[in-house]
């Protein structure tokens, strides 16, 4: 018998591969259908495997997946307060960011940081010295960022002094962008101290056109020593108006006390008359009524004078500089006339107004120059442009406003609306108060109360934070969502933590 050599090996097509099997070719919908059929027992597992040309093991795997999904879908819902929103990787770098954020954003003390870490994170591996070191390490990075800022774009500066533990802290900031370019603690605030800092800022590119400040002698003397008359220092209208308001409130309260005293004596006299003994109080009541009348007249006169100052002299909308100066001198003279009736309150205010007339009216000269330029640009008479400016301070609910507006429109014709828009823009852009630096001082006090002694390092870090922390809200829409540094430079910058060298946590 001849044995034939038979090749029993299976010939495999070149196109065959394990991935071309039926199970691998099934898509999601087919697998879902297979698992539903298997769970529903419409067919046996063996028959289903044969129909789809897959193994029984594969069918059982799909059944297990479908069953697990069904079980998960019908599990009881987890309470909202226990539901995990996201997971946070706690690293040392994150702890350092957290420490700085709590100190700078939440105004926390160093011990408060330790309490928060203990209460919320059960973290005890940190001491006061470590918190101090974290802050000191951030100071070095903050200084580098502060020194890189270009100050050449600042034109109007607000200057002031705030005191901490009897030591002055010199503050300077840009009136437009609110960028703080000066925040230094010193032993005194005299001419030399201010002059040295202003010279140093000039070397870093600060080139101001004007400044606004209160009546501090050292501040103004230091500026004159550095810049002379090239950079005028206008008076801060805010402080003057505040003192005038305090005077009005005091006189009104005194008038009400006199009224109450007269009413009390009147009641006593009525009770005494019933006992035929009212004659003894008549003289006191007459004197009380006389004092009451004088106090009321004085309060009313001063209120009228202060109204003139607020609405006609120190307001942006108003007459030109020469007319305001005449009104200003008239008001001061009226206060001098009333001064003998309450010298301890009226004299200081009168002296303040008398000594700072040119400073307080400095903004009017700036506005007048711009209005003159507008008159030349639009080729109209100056008094018409000044008339539009003055009209902005009139009450729009009164017929006089609309009558005057109609006259100006009739004279200027179609040019009226263009001129009015330009005048309003110029008025909005004329600074007359250092309210921004006062606002910064109020924010600084929230940090200063935590520690008695303020050092240069801490102030450098605060200045960095104020300049690079974005405004969440503002009365001016253009500032919302931007930092003072971005408003000054016109360019966006990374988050302040990233500027300090940290990598912020990002949720997936």
Tab-separated table of C-alpha atoms in Angstrom:
chain	number	residue	atom	x	y	z
A	1	UNK	CA	0.000	0.000	0.000
A	2	UNK	CA	1.443	3.262	-1.056
A	3	UNK	CA	1.391	5.966	1.555
A	4	UNK	CA	0.706	9.351	0.163
A	5	UNK	CA	2.324	12.392	1.698
A	6	UNK	CA	-0.660	14.512	2.683
A	7	UNK	CA	-0.132	18.098	3.956
A	8	UNK	CA	-2.440	18.360	6.962
A	9	UNK	CA	-1.544	21.988	7.729
A	10	UNK	CA	-4.291	24.570	7.300
A	11	UNK	CA	-3.671	27.146	4.650
A	12	UNK	CA	-4.305	30.645	6.007
A	13	UNK	CA	-5.321	33.372	3.638
A	14	UNK	CA	-3.006	36.389	3.642
A	15	UNK	CA	-5.964	38.611	4.436
A	16	UNK	CA	-6.922	36.685	7.597
A	17	UNK	CA	-6.107	38.184	11.012
A	18	UNK	CA	-7.579	37.796	14.488
A	19	UNK	CA	-9.185	41.215	14.217
A	20	UNK	CA	-11.388	40.079	11.320
A	21	UNK	CA	-13.397	37.654	13.443
A	22	UNK	CA	-17.126	38.233	13.836
A	23	UNK	CA	-16.877	39.360	17.454
A	24	UNK	CA	-14.366	42.090	16.638
A	25	UNK	CA	-16.477	43.349	13.739
A	26	UNK	CA	-19.618	43.862	15.848
A	27	UNK	CA	-20.380	47.509	16.614
A	28	UNK	CA	-21.993	48.911	19.777
A	29	UNK	CA	-25.590	48.579	18.597
A	30	UNK	CA	-25.086	44.946	17.575
A	31	UNK	CA	-23.514	44.080	20.911
A	32	UNK	CA	-26.364	45.813	22.727
A	33	UNK	CA	-28.933	43.829	20.733
A	34	UNK	CA	-27.080	40.582	21.462
A	35	UNK	CA	-26.996	41.289	25.207
A	36	UNK	CA	-30.718	42.170	25.280
A	37	UNK	CA	-31.589	38.906	23.488
A	38	UNK	CA	-29.442	36.911	25.880
A	39	UNK	CA	-30.916	38.581	28.970
A	40	UNK	CA	-34.472	38.156	27.649
A	41	UNK	CA	-33.878	34.426	27.000
A	42	UNK	CA	-35.571	34.647	23.636
A	43	UNK	CA	-32.928	32.283	22.359
A	44	UNK	CA	-30.488	29.974	24.078
A	45	UNK	CA	-26.919	31.139	24.524
A	46	UNK	CA	-25.689	28.383	22.201
A	47	UNK	CA	-28.118	29.351	19.428
A	48	UNK	CA	-27.270	33.058	19.759
A	49	UNK	CA	-23.549	32.290	19.572
A	50	UNK	CA	-24.068	30.189	16.443
A	51	UNK	CA	-26.255	32.843	14.779
A	52	UNK	CA	-23.728	35.634	15.330
A	53	UNK	CA	-20.719	33.343	14.740
A	54	UNK	CA	-19.192	34.137	18.133
A	55	UNK	CA	-18.257	32.063	21.113
A	56	UNK	CA	-20.553	31.427	24.054
A	57	UNK	CA	-17.941	33.119	26.275
A	58	UNK	CA	-18.306	36.317	24.264
A	59	UNK	CA	-22.079	36.231	24.688
A	60	UNK	CA	-21.742	35.839	28.450
A	61	UNK	CA	-19.347	38.820	28.517
A	62	UNK	CA	-21.964	41.054	26.838
A	63	UNK	CA	-24.603	39.846	29.279
A	64	UNK	CA	-22.337	40.783	32.194
A	65	UNK	CA	-21.766	44.293	30.822
A	66	UNK	CA	-25.483	44.875	30.258
A	67	UNK	CA	-26.395	43.577	33.702
A	68	UNK	CA	-23.813	45.840	35.370
A	69	UNK	CA	-25.173	48.871	33.479
A	70	UNK	CA	-28.751	48.045	34.528
A	71	UNK	CA	-27.705	47.631	38.168
A	72	UNK	CA	-25.897	50.975	38.107
A	73	UNK	CA	-28.906	52.733	36.566
A	74	UNK	CA	-31.242	51.549	39.326
A	75	UNK	CA	-28.936	52.186	42.262
A	76	UNK	CA	-30.385	54.662	44.825
A	77	UNK	CA	-29.378	58.291	44.120
A	78	UNK	CA	-26.532	59.696	46.203
A	79	UNK	CA	-27.472	62.730	48.392
A	80	UNK	CA	-26.452	66.053	46.846
A	81	UNK	CA	-24.435	67.112	49.881
A	82	UNK	CA	-22.323	63.924	49.622
A	83	UNK	CA	-21.897	63.923	45.875
A	84	UNK	CA	-18.275	64.389	44.821
A	85	UNK	CA	-18.041	67.351	42.458
A	86	UNK	CA	-14.382	66.982	41.562
A	87	UNK	CA	-11.095	65.771	43.036
A	88	UNK	CA	-8.311	68.162	43.941
A	89	UNK	CA	-4.666	67.016	44.001
A	90	UNK	CA	-3.190	68.541	47.159
A	91	UNK	CA	0.523	69.163	46.632
A	92	UNK	CA	2.990	71.422	48.388
A	93	UNK	CA	2.840	73.854	45.477
A	94	UNK	CA	-0.952	73.977	45.811
A	95	UNK	CA	-0.644	74.563	49.574
A	96	UNK	CA	1.674	77.532	48.895
A	97	UNK	CA	-0.846	79.015	46.431
A	98	UNK	CA	-3.607	78.520	48.969
A	99	UNK	CA	-1.613	80.279	51.695
A	100	UNK	CA	-0.957	83.352	49.504
A	101	UNK	CA	-4.564	83.470	48.289
A	102	UNK	CA	-5.994	83.372	51.800
A	103	UNK	CA	-3.604	86.105	52.967
A	104	UNK	CA	-4.087	88.452	49.997
A	105	UNK	CA	-7.687	87.793	48.960
A	106	UNK	CA	-9.260	87.016	52.336
A	107	UNK	CA	-7.036	89.344	54.450
A	108	UNK	CA	-6.182	86.462	56.760
A	109	UNK	CA	-3.530	86.553	59.450
A	110	UNK	CA	-0.739	83.966	59.512
A	111	UNK	CA	-2.387	82.114	62.390
A	112	UNK	CA	-5.690	82.229	60.526
A	113	UNK	CA	-4.047	80.365	57.636
A	114	UNK	CA	-3.013	77.569	59.992
A	115	UNK	CA	-6.539	77.356	61.412
A	116	UNK	CA	-8.079	77.040	57.938
A	117	UNK	CA	-5.646	74.308	56.900
A	118	UNK	CA	-6.451	72.429	60.111
A	119	UNK	CA	-10.226	72.870	59.904
A	120	UNK	CA	-10.799	72.104	56.209
A	121	UNK	CA	-7.854	69.925	55.134
A	122	UNK	CA	-6.749	68.251	58.377
A	123	UNK	CA	-3.273	69.542	57.524
A	124	UNK	CA	-0.931	70.156	60.453
A	125	UNK	CA	2.508	70.069	58.794
A	126	UNK	CA	2.946	73.851	58.687
A	127	UNK	CA	4.226	76.424	61.159
A	128	UNK	CA	4.104	80.208	61.354
A	129	UNK	CA	7.680	80.290	60.115
A	130	UNK	CA	6.716	78.320	57.006
A	131	UNK	CA	3.886	80.742	56.248
A	132	UNK	CA	6.339	83.621	56.647
A	133	UNK	CA	8.815	81.921	54.281
A	134	UNK	CA	6.100	81.379	51.659
A	135	UNK	CA	5.264	85.081	51.740
A	136	UNK	CA	8.939	86.101	51.589
A	137	UNK	CA	9.547	83.829	48.618
A	138	UNK	CA	6.620	85.460	46.801
A	139	UNK	CA	8.014	88.936	47.542
A	140	UNK	CA	11.078	88.322	45.372
A	141	UNK	CA	8.923	87.334	42.384
A	142	UNK	CA	6.555	90.239	42.990
A	143	UNK	CA	9.418	92.754	42.966
A	144	UNK	CA	10.676	91.498	39.637
A	145	UNK	CA	7.230	91.991	38.124
A	146	UNK	CA	6.878	95.439	39.720
A	147	UNK	CA	10.233	96.580	38.351
A	148	UNK	CA	9.364	95.507	34.805
A	149	UNK	CA	6.283	97.750	34.580
A	150	UNK	CA	6.594	100.711	32.208
A	151	UNK	CA	5.334	103.903	33.927
A	152	UNK	CA	5.743	106.235	30.952
A	153	UNK	CA	2.036	106.018	30.081
A	154	UNK	CA	0.896	107.615	33.368
A	155	UNK	CA	-0.117	111.267	32.955
A	156	UNK	CA	-2.123	112.159	36.095
A	157	UNK	CA	-1.133	110.887	39.523
A	158	UNK	CA	-3.058	110.777	42.793
A	159	UNK	CA	-0.816	111.165	45.844
A	160	UNK	CA	-1.625	110.741	49.523
A	161	UNK	CA	-0.328	109.536	52.892
A	162	UNK	CA	-1.779	106.925	55.205
A	163	UNK	CA	-0.478	106.359	58.733
A	164	UNK	CA	0.237	103.026	60.386
A	165	UNK	CA	1.620	102.923	63.935
A	166	UNK	CA	2.489	106.649	63.646
A	167	UNK	CA	4.558	105.996	60.514
A	168	UNK	CA	3.453	107.436	57.147
A	169	UNK	CA	2.937	105.201	54.135
A	170	UNK	CA	3.383	107.169	50.905
A	171	UNK	CA	0.870	106.235	48.205
A	172	UNK	CA	0.792	107.166	44.515
A	173	UNK	CA	-1.421	105.785	41.760
A	174	UNK	CA	-2.454	106.441	38.173
A	175	UNK	CA	-5.743	108.347	37.995
A	176	UNK	CA	-6.887	106.566	34.826
A	177	UNK	CA	-5.890	102.934	35.316
A	178	UNK	CA	-5.676	102.906	39.174
A	179	UNK	CA	-2.180	101.392	38.882
A	180	UNK	CA	-0.288	101.885	42.155
A	181	UNK	CA	3.282	102.991	41.430
A	182	UNK	CA	4.238	104.116	44.952
A	183	UNK	CA	3.655	102.296	48.232
A	184	UNK	CA	6.443	102.932	50.716
A	185	UNK	CA	6.596	103.175	54.503
A	186	UNK	CA	8.862	105.900	55.916
A	187	UNK	CA	9.726	107.562	59.215
A	188	UNK	CA	8.520	110.966	57.985
A	189	UNK	CA	6.660	112.513	55.062
A	190	UNK	CA	8.654	115.710	54.601
A	191	UNK	CA	9.935	117.360	51.441
A	192	UNK	CA	13.107	115.249	51.232
A	193	UNK	CA	11.306	111.921	51.654
A	194	UNK	CA	8.730	112.653	48.980
A	195	UNK	CA	11.383	114.158	46.700
A	196	UNK	CA	13.620	111.078	46.844
A	197	UNK	CA	10.765	108.742	45.912
A	198	UNK	CA	9.537	110.970	43.090
A	199	UNK	CA	13.066	111.209	41.679
A	200	UNK	CA	13.384	107.432	41.792
A	201	UNK	CA	10.063	107.037	39.991
A	202	UNK	CA	11.175	109.547	37.343
A	203	UNK	CA	14.210	107.369	36.689
A	204	UNK	CA	11.811	104.443	36.078
A	205	UNK	CA	9.907	106.337	33.385
A	206	UNK	CA	7.243	108.222	35.380
A	207	UNK	CA	6.476	111.433	33.464
A	208	UNK	CA	3.420	113.159	34.932
A	209	UNK	CA	1.503	116.118	33.544
A	210	UNK	CA	-0.435	116.864	36.752
A	211	UNK	CA	-1.009	115.476	40.210
A	212	UNK	CA	-3.932	115.629	42.620
A	213	UNK	CA	-3.408	115.663	46.369
A	214	UNK	CA	-4.744	117.069	49.609
A	215	UNK	CA	-3.162	119.991	51.411
A	216	UNK	CA	-0.127	118.095	52.735
A	217	UNK	CA	2.805	120.524	52.879
A	218	UNK	CA	5.546	117.894	52.654
A	219	UNK	CA	3.921	116.221	49.675
A	220	UNK	CA	3.613	119.467	47.716
A	221	UNK	CA	7.069	120.681	48.722
A	222	UNK	CA	8.651	117.423	47.577
A	223	UNK	CA	6.932	117.661	44.208
A	224	UNK	CA	8.047	121.282	43.716
A	225	UNK	CA	11.608	120.313	44.587
A	226	UNK	CA	11.636	117.597	41.911
A	227	UNK	CA	9.482	118.998	39.101
A	228	UNK	CA	9.079	122.669	39.956
A	229	UNK	CA	6.093	124.295	38.290
A	230	UNK	CA	6.241	121.938	35.306
A	231	UNK	CA	3.872	119.519	37.059
A	232	UNK	CA	1.013	121.375	38.797
A	233	UNK	CA	-0.477	119.833	41.926
A	234	UNK	CA	-4.235	120.400	41.968
A	235	UNK	CA	-6.199	120.360	45.173
A	236	UNK	CA	-8.375	117.436	46.110
A	237	UNK	CA	-12.011	118.539	45.936
A	238	UNK	CA	-13.089	115.519	47.971
A	239	UNK	CA	-11.477	116.715	51.214
A	240	UNK	CA	-12.823	120.245	50.839
A	241	UNK	CA	-16.353	119.019	50.213
A	242	UNK	CA	-16.111	116.623	53.135
A	243	UNK	CA	-15.166	119.442	55.537
A	244	UNK	CA	-17.947	121.643	54.189
A	245	UNK	CA	-20.467	118.831	54.637
A	246	UNK	CA	-19.287	118.259	58.207
A	247	UNK	CA	-19.799	121.963	58.929
A	248	UNK	CA	-23.358	121.894	57.565
A	249	UNK	CA	-24.220	118.762	59.564
A	250	UNK	CA	-22.845	120.263	62.778
A	251	UNK	CA	-24.823	123.494	62.397
A	252	UNK	CA	-28.009	121.620	61.532
A	253	UNK	CA	-27.670	119.409	64.594
A	254	UNK	CA	-27.032	122.433	66.771
A	255	UNK	CA	-30.151	124.104	65.350
A	256	UNK	CA	-32.231	121.015	66.139
A	257	UNK	CA	-30.892	121.002	69.707
A	258	UNK	CA	-31.986	124.627	70.073
A	259	UNK	CA	-35.422	123.730	68.711
A	260	UNK	CA	-35.768	120.857	71.175
A	261	UNK	CA	-34.624	123.080	74.041
A	262	UNK	CA	-37.282	125.685	73.148
A	263	UNK	CA	-39.962	123.023	72.920
A	264	UNK	CA	-38.980	121.602	76.321
A	265	UNK	CA	-39.160	125.047	77.915
A	266	UNK	CA	-42.511	125.654	76.217
A	267	UNK	CA	-43.867	122.425	77.713
A	268	UNK	CA	-42.549	123.321	81.155
A	269	UNK	CA	-44.117	126.756	80.919
A	270	UNK	CA	-47.501	125.263	79.971
A	271	UNK	CA	-47.378	123.018	83.015
A	272	UNK	CA	-46.348	125.940	85.233
A	273	UNK	CA	-49.209	128.076	83.940
A	274	UNK	CA	-51.684	125.553	85.200
A	275	UNK	CA	-50.252	126.228	88.620
A	276	UNK	CA	-50.218	130.003	88.020
A	277	UNK	CA	-46.406	129.950	88.070
A	278	UNK	CA	-45.524	130.338	84.394
A	279	UNK	CA	-44.095	133.833	84.732
A	280	UNK	CA	-40.736	132.582	86.015
A	281	UNK	CA	-39.993	130.714	82.720
A	282	UNK	CA	-41.063	133.394	80.262
A	283	UNK	CA	-37.660	135.095	80.127
A	284	UNK	CA	-35.814	131.798	79.625
A	285	UNK	CA	-38.230	130.830	76.869
A	286	UNK	CA	-37.737	134.173	75.087
A	287	UNK	CA	-33.936	133.720	75.168
A	288	UNK	CA	-34.247	130.127	73.972
A	289	UNK	CA	-36.422	131.182	71.042
A	290	UNK	CA	-33.966	133.915	70.129
A	291	UNK	CA	-31.076	131.411	70.210
A	292	UNK	CA	-33.151	128.994	68.162
A	293	UNK	CA	-33.835	131.599	65.480
A	294	UNK	CA	-30.157	132.557	65.238
A	295	UNK	CA	-29.061	128.905	65.015
A	296	UNK	CA	-31.620	128.130	62.294
A	297	UNK	CA	-30.651	131.185	60.246
A	298	UNK	CA	-26.950	130.331	60.534
A	299	UNK	CA	-27.514	126.697	59.494
A	300	UNK	CA	-29.629	127.805	56.522
A	301	UNK	CA	-27.113	130.451	55.396
A	302	UNK	CA	-24.169	128.065	55.562
A	303	UNK	CA	-26.157	125.352	53.750
A	304	UNK	CA	-26.872	127.792	50.921
A	305	UNK	CA	-23.202	128.789	50.721
A	306	UNK	CA	-22.054	125.163	50.648
A	307	UNK	CA	-24.628	124.487	47.931
A	308	UNK	CA	-23.072	127.252	45.839
A	309	UNK	CA	-19.633	125.736	46.322
A	310	UNK	CA	-20.723	122.202	45.430
A	311	UNK	CA	-23.030	122.992	42.522
A	312	UNK	CA	-21.557	126.131	40.951
A	313	UNK	CA	-17.873	126.389	41.904
A	314	UNK	CA	-16.348	122.949	42.466
A	315	UNK	CA	-18.571	121.041	40.041
A	316	UNK	CA	-17.223	120.087	36.623
A	317	UNK	CA	-20.151	121.727	34.858
A	318	UNK	CA	-20.034	125.444	35.459
A	319	UNK	CA	-18.713	128.828	34.326
A	320	UNK	CA	-15.142	129.587	33.293
A	321	UNK	CA	-12.225	130.018	35.665
A	322	UNK	CA	-12.485	133.794	36.087
A	323	UNK	CA	-16.158	133.686	37.008
A	324	UNK	CA	-15.592	130.814	39.421
A	325	UNK	CA	-12.790	132.713	41.119
A	326	UNK	CA	-15.128	135.667	41.687
A	327	UNK	CA	-17.813	133.369	43.077
A	328	UNK	CA	-15.209	131.629	45.228
A	329	UNK	CA	-14.014	134.904	46.764
A	330	UNK	CA	-17.615	135.965	47.369
A	331	UNK	CA	-18.367	132.720	49.201
A	332	UNK	CA	-15.262	133.040	51.381
A	333	UNK	CA	-16.273	136.590	52.270
A	334	UNK	CA	-19.768	135.393	53.246
A	335	UNK	CA	-18.251	132.763	55.533
A	336	UNK	CA	-16.041	135.428	57.089
A	337	UNK	CA	-19.169	137.475	57.809
A	338	UNK	CA	-20.846	134.511	59.523
A	339	UNK	CA	-17.710	133.423	61.350
A	340	UNK	CA	-18.339	135.301	64.649
A	341	UNK	CA	-21.509	133.261	65.235
A	342	UNK	CA	-19.585	129.964	65.379
A	343	UNK	CA	-15.860	130.733	65.135
A	344	UNK	CA	-14.489	127.369	66.293
A	345	UNK	CA	-16.263	125.601	63.389
A	346	UNK	CA	-16.456	128.140	60.577
A	347	UNK	CA	-12.957	129.667	60.863
A	348	UNK	CA	-10.997	126.452	60.011
A	349	UNK	CA	-13.181	125.840	56.955
A	350	UNK	CA	-12.925	129.447	55.833
A	351	UNK	CA	-9.141	129.410	56.197
A	352	UNK	CA	-8.909	126.158	54.267
A	353	UNK	CA	-10.906	127.614	51.378
A	354	UNK	CA	-8.984	130.887	51.497
A	355	UNK	CA	-5.549	129.242	51.369
A	356	UNK	CA	-6.304	126.653	48.666
A	357	UNK	CA	-8.351	128.530	46.094
A	358	UNK	CA	-5.929	128.099	43.206
A	359	UNK	CA	-5.345	124.427	44.044
A	360	UNK	CA	-9.034	123.571	44.314
A	361	UNK	CA	-9.854	125.354	41.063
A	362	UNK	CA	-6.903	123.887	39.186
A	363	UNK	CA	-9.130	121.448	37.285
A	364	UNK	CA	-11.163	124.376	35.895
A	365	UNK	CA	-8.100	125.750	34.098
A	366	UNK	CA	-7.537	122.350	32.459
A	367	UNK	CA	-11.164	122.189	31.355
A	368	UNK	CA	-11.095	125.772	30.021
A	369	UNK	CA	-8.050	124.992	27.869
A	370	UNK	CA	-9.832	122.006	26.345
A	371	UNK	CA	-12.989	124.015	25.693
A	372	UNK	CA	-10.926	126.720	23.959
A	373	UNK	CA	-9.366	124.053	21.718
A	374	UNK	CA	-12.855	122.762	20.877
A	375	UNK	CA	-14.047	126.244	19.952
A	376	UNK	CA	-11.111	126.628	17.565
A	377	UNK	CA	-11.608	123.163	16.144
A	378	UNK	CA	-15.331	123.631	15.450
A	379	UNK	CA	-14.836	127.326	14.548
A	380	UNK	CA	-17.458	128.664	16.964
A	381	UNK	CA	-17.405	131.323	19.670
A	382	UNK	CA	-15.886	130.293	22.975
A	383	UNK	CA	-18.883	131.414	25.006
A	384	UNK	CA	-21.077	128.936	23.129
A	385	UNK	CA	-18.843	125.996	24.049
A	386	UNK	CA	-18.695	127.201	27.660
A	387	UNK	CA	-22.477	127.544	27.549
A	388	UNK	CA	-22.845	123.863	26.609
A	389	UNK	CA	-20.508	122.908	29.460
A	390	UNK	CA	-22.453	124.999	31.952
A	391	UNK	CA	-25.743	123.566	30.691
A	392	UNK	CA	-24.714	120.053	31.783
A	393	UNK	CA	-25.109	121.139	35.398
A	394	UNK	CA	-28.699	122.372	34.975
A	395	UNK	CA	-31.715	120.370	36.097
A	396	UNK	CA	-33.237	118.640	33.076
A	397	UNK	CA	-36.612	118.567	34.795
A	398	UNK	CA	-36.859	122.343	34.683
A	399	UNK	CA	-38.104	124.334	31.651
A	400	UNK	CA	-35.078	126.628	31.872
A	401	UNK	CA	-32.794	123.771	30.806
A	402	UNK	CA	-34.723	123.051	27.632
A	403	UNK	CA	-35.119	126.727	26.797
A	404	UNK	CA	-31.372	127.305	27.045
A	405	UNK	CA	-30.664	124.113	25.097
A	406	UNK	CA	-33.028	125.244	22.304
A	407	UNK	CA	-31.214	128.572	22.095
A	408	UNK	CA	-27.828	126.878	21.736
A	409	UNK	CA	-29.180	124.435	19.148
A	410	UNK	CA	-30.689	127.263	17.157
A	411	UNK	CA	-27.345	129.114	17.148
A	412	UNK	CA	-25.068	126.141	16.413
A	413	UNK	CA	-27.390	124.138	14.175
A	414	UNK	CA	-26.213	120.635	13.266
A	415	UNK	CA	-22.877	121.190	15.006
A	416	UNK	CA	-24.560	121.276	18.416
A	417	UNK	CA	-24.694	117.492	18.924
A	418	UNK	CA	-21.062	117.010	17.869
A	419	UNK	CA	-19.885	119.767	20.191
A	420	UNK	CA	-22.025	118.540	23.096
A	421	UNK	CA	-20.659	114.994	22.799
A	422	UNK	CA	-17.082	116.277	22.732
A	423	UNK	CA	-17.707	118.580	25.712
A	424	UNK	CA	-19.184	115.746	27.791
A	425	UNK	CA	-16.200	113.506	26.979
A	426	UNK	CA	-13.801	116.281	28.023
A	427	UNK	CA	-15.711	116.837	31.270
A	428	UNK	CA	-15.597	113.127	32.122
A	429	UNK	CA	-11.854	113.105	31.511
A	430	UNK	CA	-11.040	116.075	33.794
A	431	UNK	CA	-9.940	114.847	37.239
A	432	UNK	CA	-10.723	116.991	40.265
A	433	UNK	CA	-10.450	114.600	43.222
A	434	UNK	CA	-8.056	111.929	44.460
A	435	UNK	CA	-10.915	109.634	45.457
A	436	UNK	CA	-9.147	106.662	43.889
A	437	UNK	CA	-6.186	106.911	46.220
A	438	UNK	CA	-8.582	107.293	49.163
A	439	UNK	CA	-10.267	104.087	48.037
A	440	UNK	CA	-6.875	102.373	47.915
A	441	UNK	CA	-6.134	103.605	51.432
A	442	UNK	CA	-9.359	102.058	52.685
A	443	UNK	CA	-8.341	98.735	51.129
A	444	UNK	CA	-4.893	98.984	52.693
A	445	UNK	CA	-6.373	99.394	56.165
A	446	UNK	CA	-7.929	95.932	55.875
A	447	UNK	CA	-4.388	94.558	55.739
A	448	UNK	CA	-2.714	96.989	58.120
A	449	UNK	CA	-4.965	96.203	61.077
A	450	UNK	CA	-3.591	92.638	61.155
A	451	UNK	CA	-0.081	93.741	62.079
A	452	UNK	CA	1.269	96.818	63.787
A	453	UNK	CA	4.582	97.054	61.963
A	454	UNK	CA	4.487	97.167	58.159
A	455	UNK	CA	7.706	96.437	56.296
A	456	UNK	CA	8.826	97.182	52.761
A	457	UNK	CA	8.603	93.510	51.731
A	458	UNK	CA	4.943	93.243	52.671
A	459	UNK	CA	4.101	96.505	50.885
A	460	UNK	CA	5.852	95.348	47.701
A	461	UNK	CA	3.722	92.190	47.725
A	462	UNK	CA	0.539	94.193	48.344
A	463	UNK	CA	1.375	96.574	45.516
A	464	UNK	CA	1.898	93.629	43.162
A	465	UNK	CA	-1.427	92.079	44.210
A	466	UNK	CA	-3.407	95.319	43.847
A	467	UNK	CA	-1.960	95.948	40.386
A	468	UNK	CA	-2.461	92.446	38.984
A	469	UNK	CA	-5.686	91.296	40.649
A	470	UNK	CA	-8.583	91.749	38.208
A	471	UNK	CA	-11.625	93.814	39.150
A	472	UNK	CA	-14.732	91.676	39.662
A	473	UNK	CA	-16.972	94.766	39.520
A	474	UNK	CA	-16.622	98.485	38.934
A	475	UNK	CA	-18.727	101.572	38.269
A	476	UNK	CA	-16.786	101.875	35.016
A	477	UNK	CA	-17.569	98.955	32.667
A	478	UNK	CA	-14.173	99.177	30.957
A	479	UNK	CA	-12.464	98.114	34.198
A	480	UNK	CA	-14.512	94.970	34.886
A	481	UNK	CA	-12.485	91.805	34.372
A	482	UNK	CA	-9.202	93.692	33.995
A	483	UNK	CA	-6.378	94.521	36.357
A	484	UNK	CA	-4.789	97.971	36.792
A	485	UNK	CA	-1.672	96.688	35.027
A	486	UNK	CA	-3.771	95.618	32.034
A	487	UNK	CA	-5.585	98.958	31.984
A	488	UNK	CA	-2.261	100.802	32.069
A	489	UNK	CA	-0.439	98.781	29.414
A	490	UNK	CA	-3.396	97.754	27.268
A	491	UNK	CA	-2.133	94.155	27.215
A	492	UNK	CA	-3.416	91.094	29.054
A	493	UNK	CA	-1.200	89.216	31.497
A	494	UNK	CA	-1.459	85.793	33.197
A	495	UNK	CA	-3.155	85.270	36.532
A	496	UNK	CA	-1.273	86.854	39.428
A	497	UNK	CA	-0.455	83.403	40.871
A	498	UNK	CA	1.075	82.398	37.545
A	499	UNK	CA	3.112	85.617	37.530
A	500	UNK	CA	4.565	84.472	40.862
A	501	UNK	CA	5.676	81.196	39.240
A	502	UNK	CA	2.829	78.870	40.286
A	503	UNK	CA	0.875	76.460	38.075
A	504	UNK	CA	-2.822	76.895	38.810
A	505	UNK	CA	-5.163	73.938	39.200
A	506	UNK	CA	-7.465	73.437	36.206
A	507	UNK	CA	-10.598	71.291	36.364
A	508	UNK	CA	-10.991	68.753	33.541
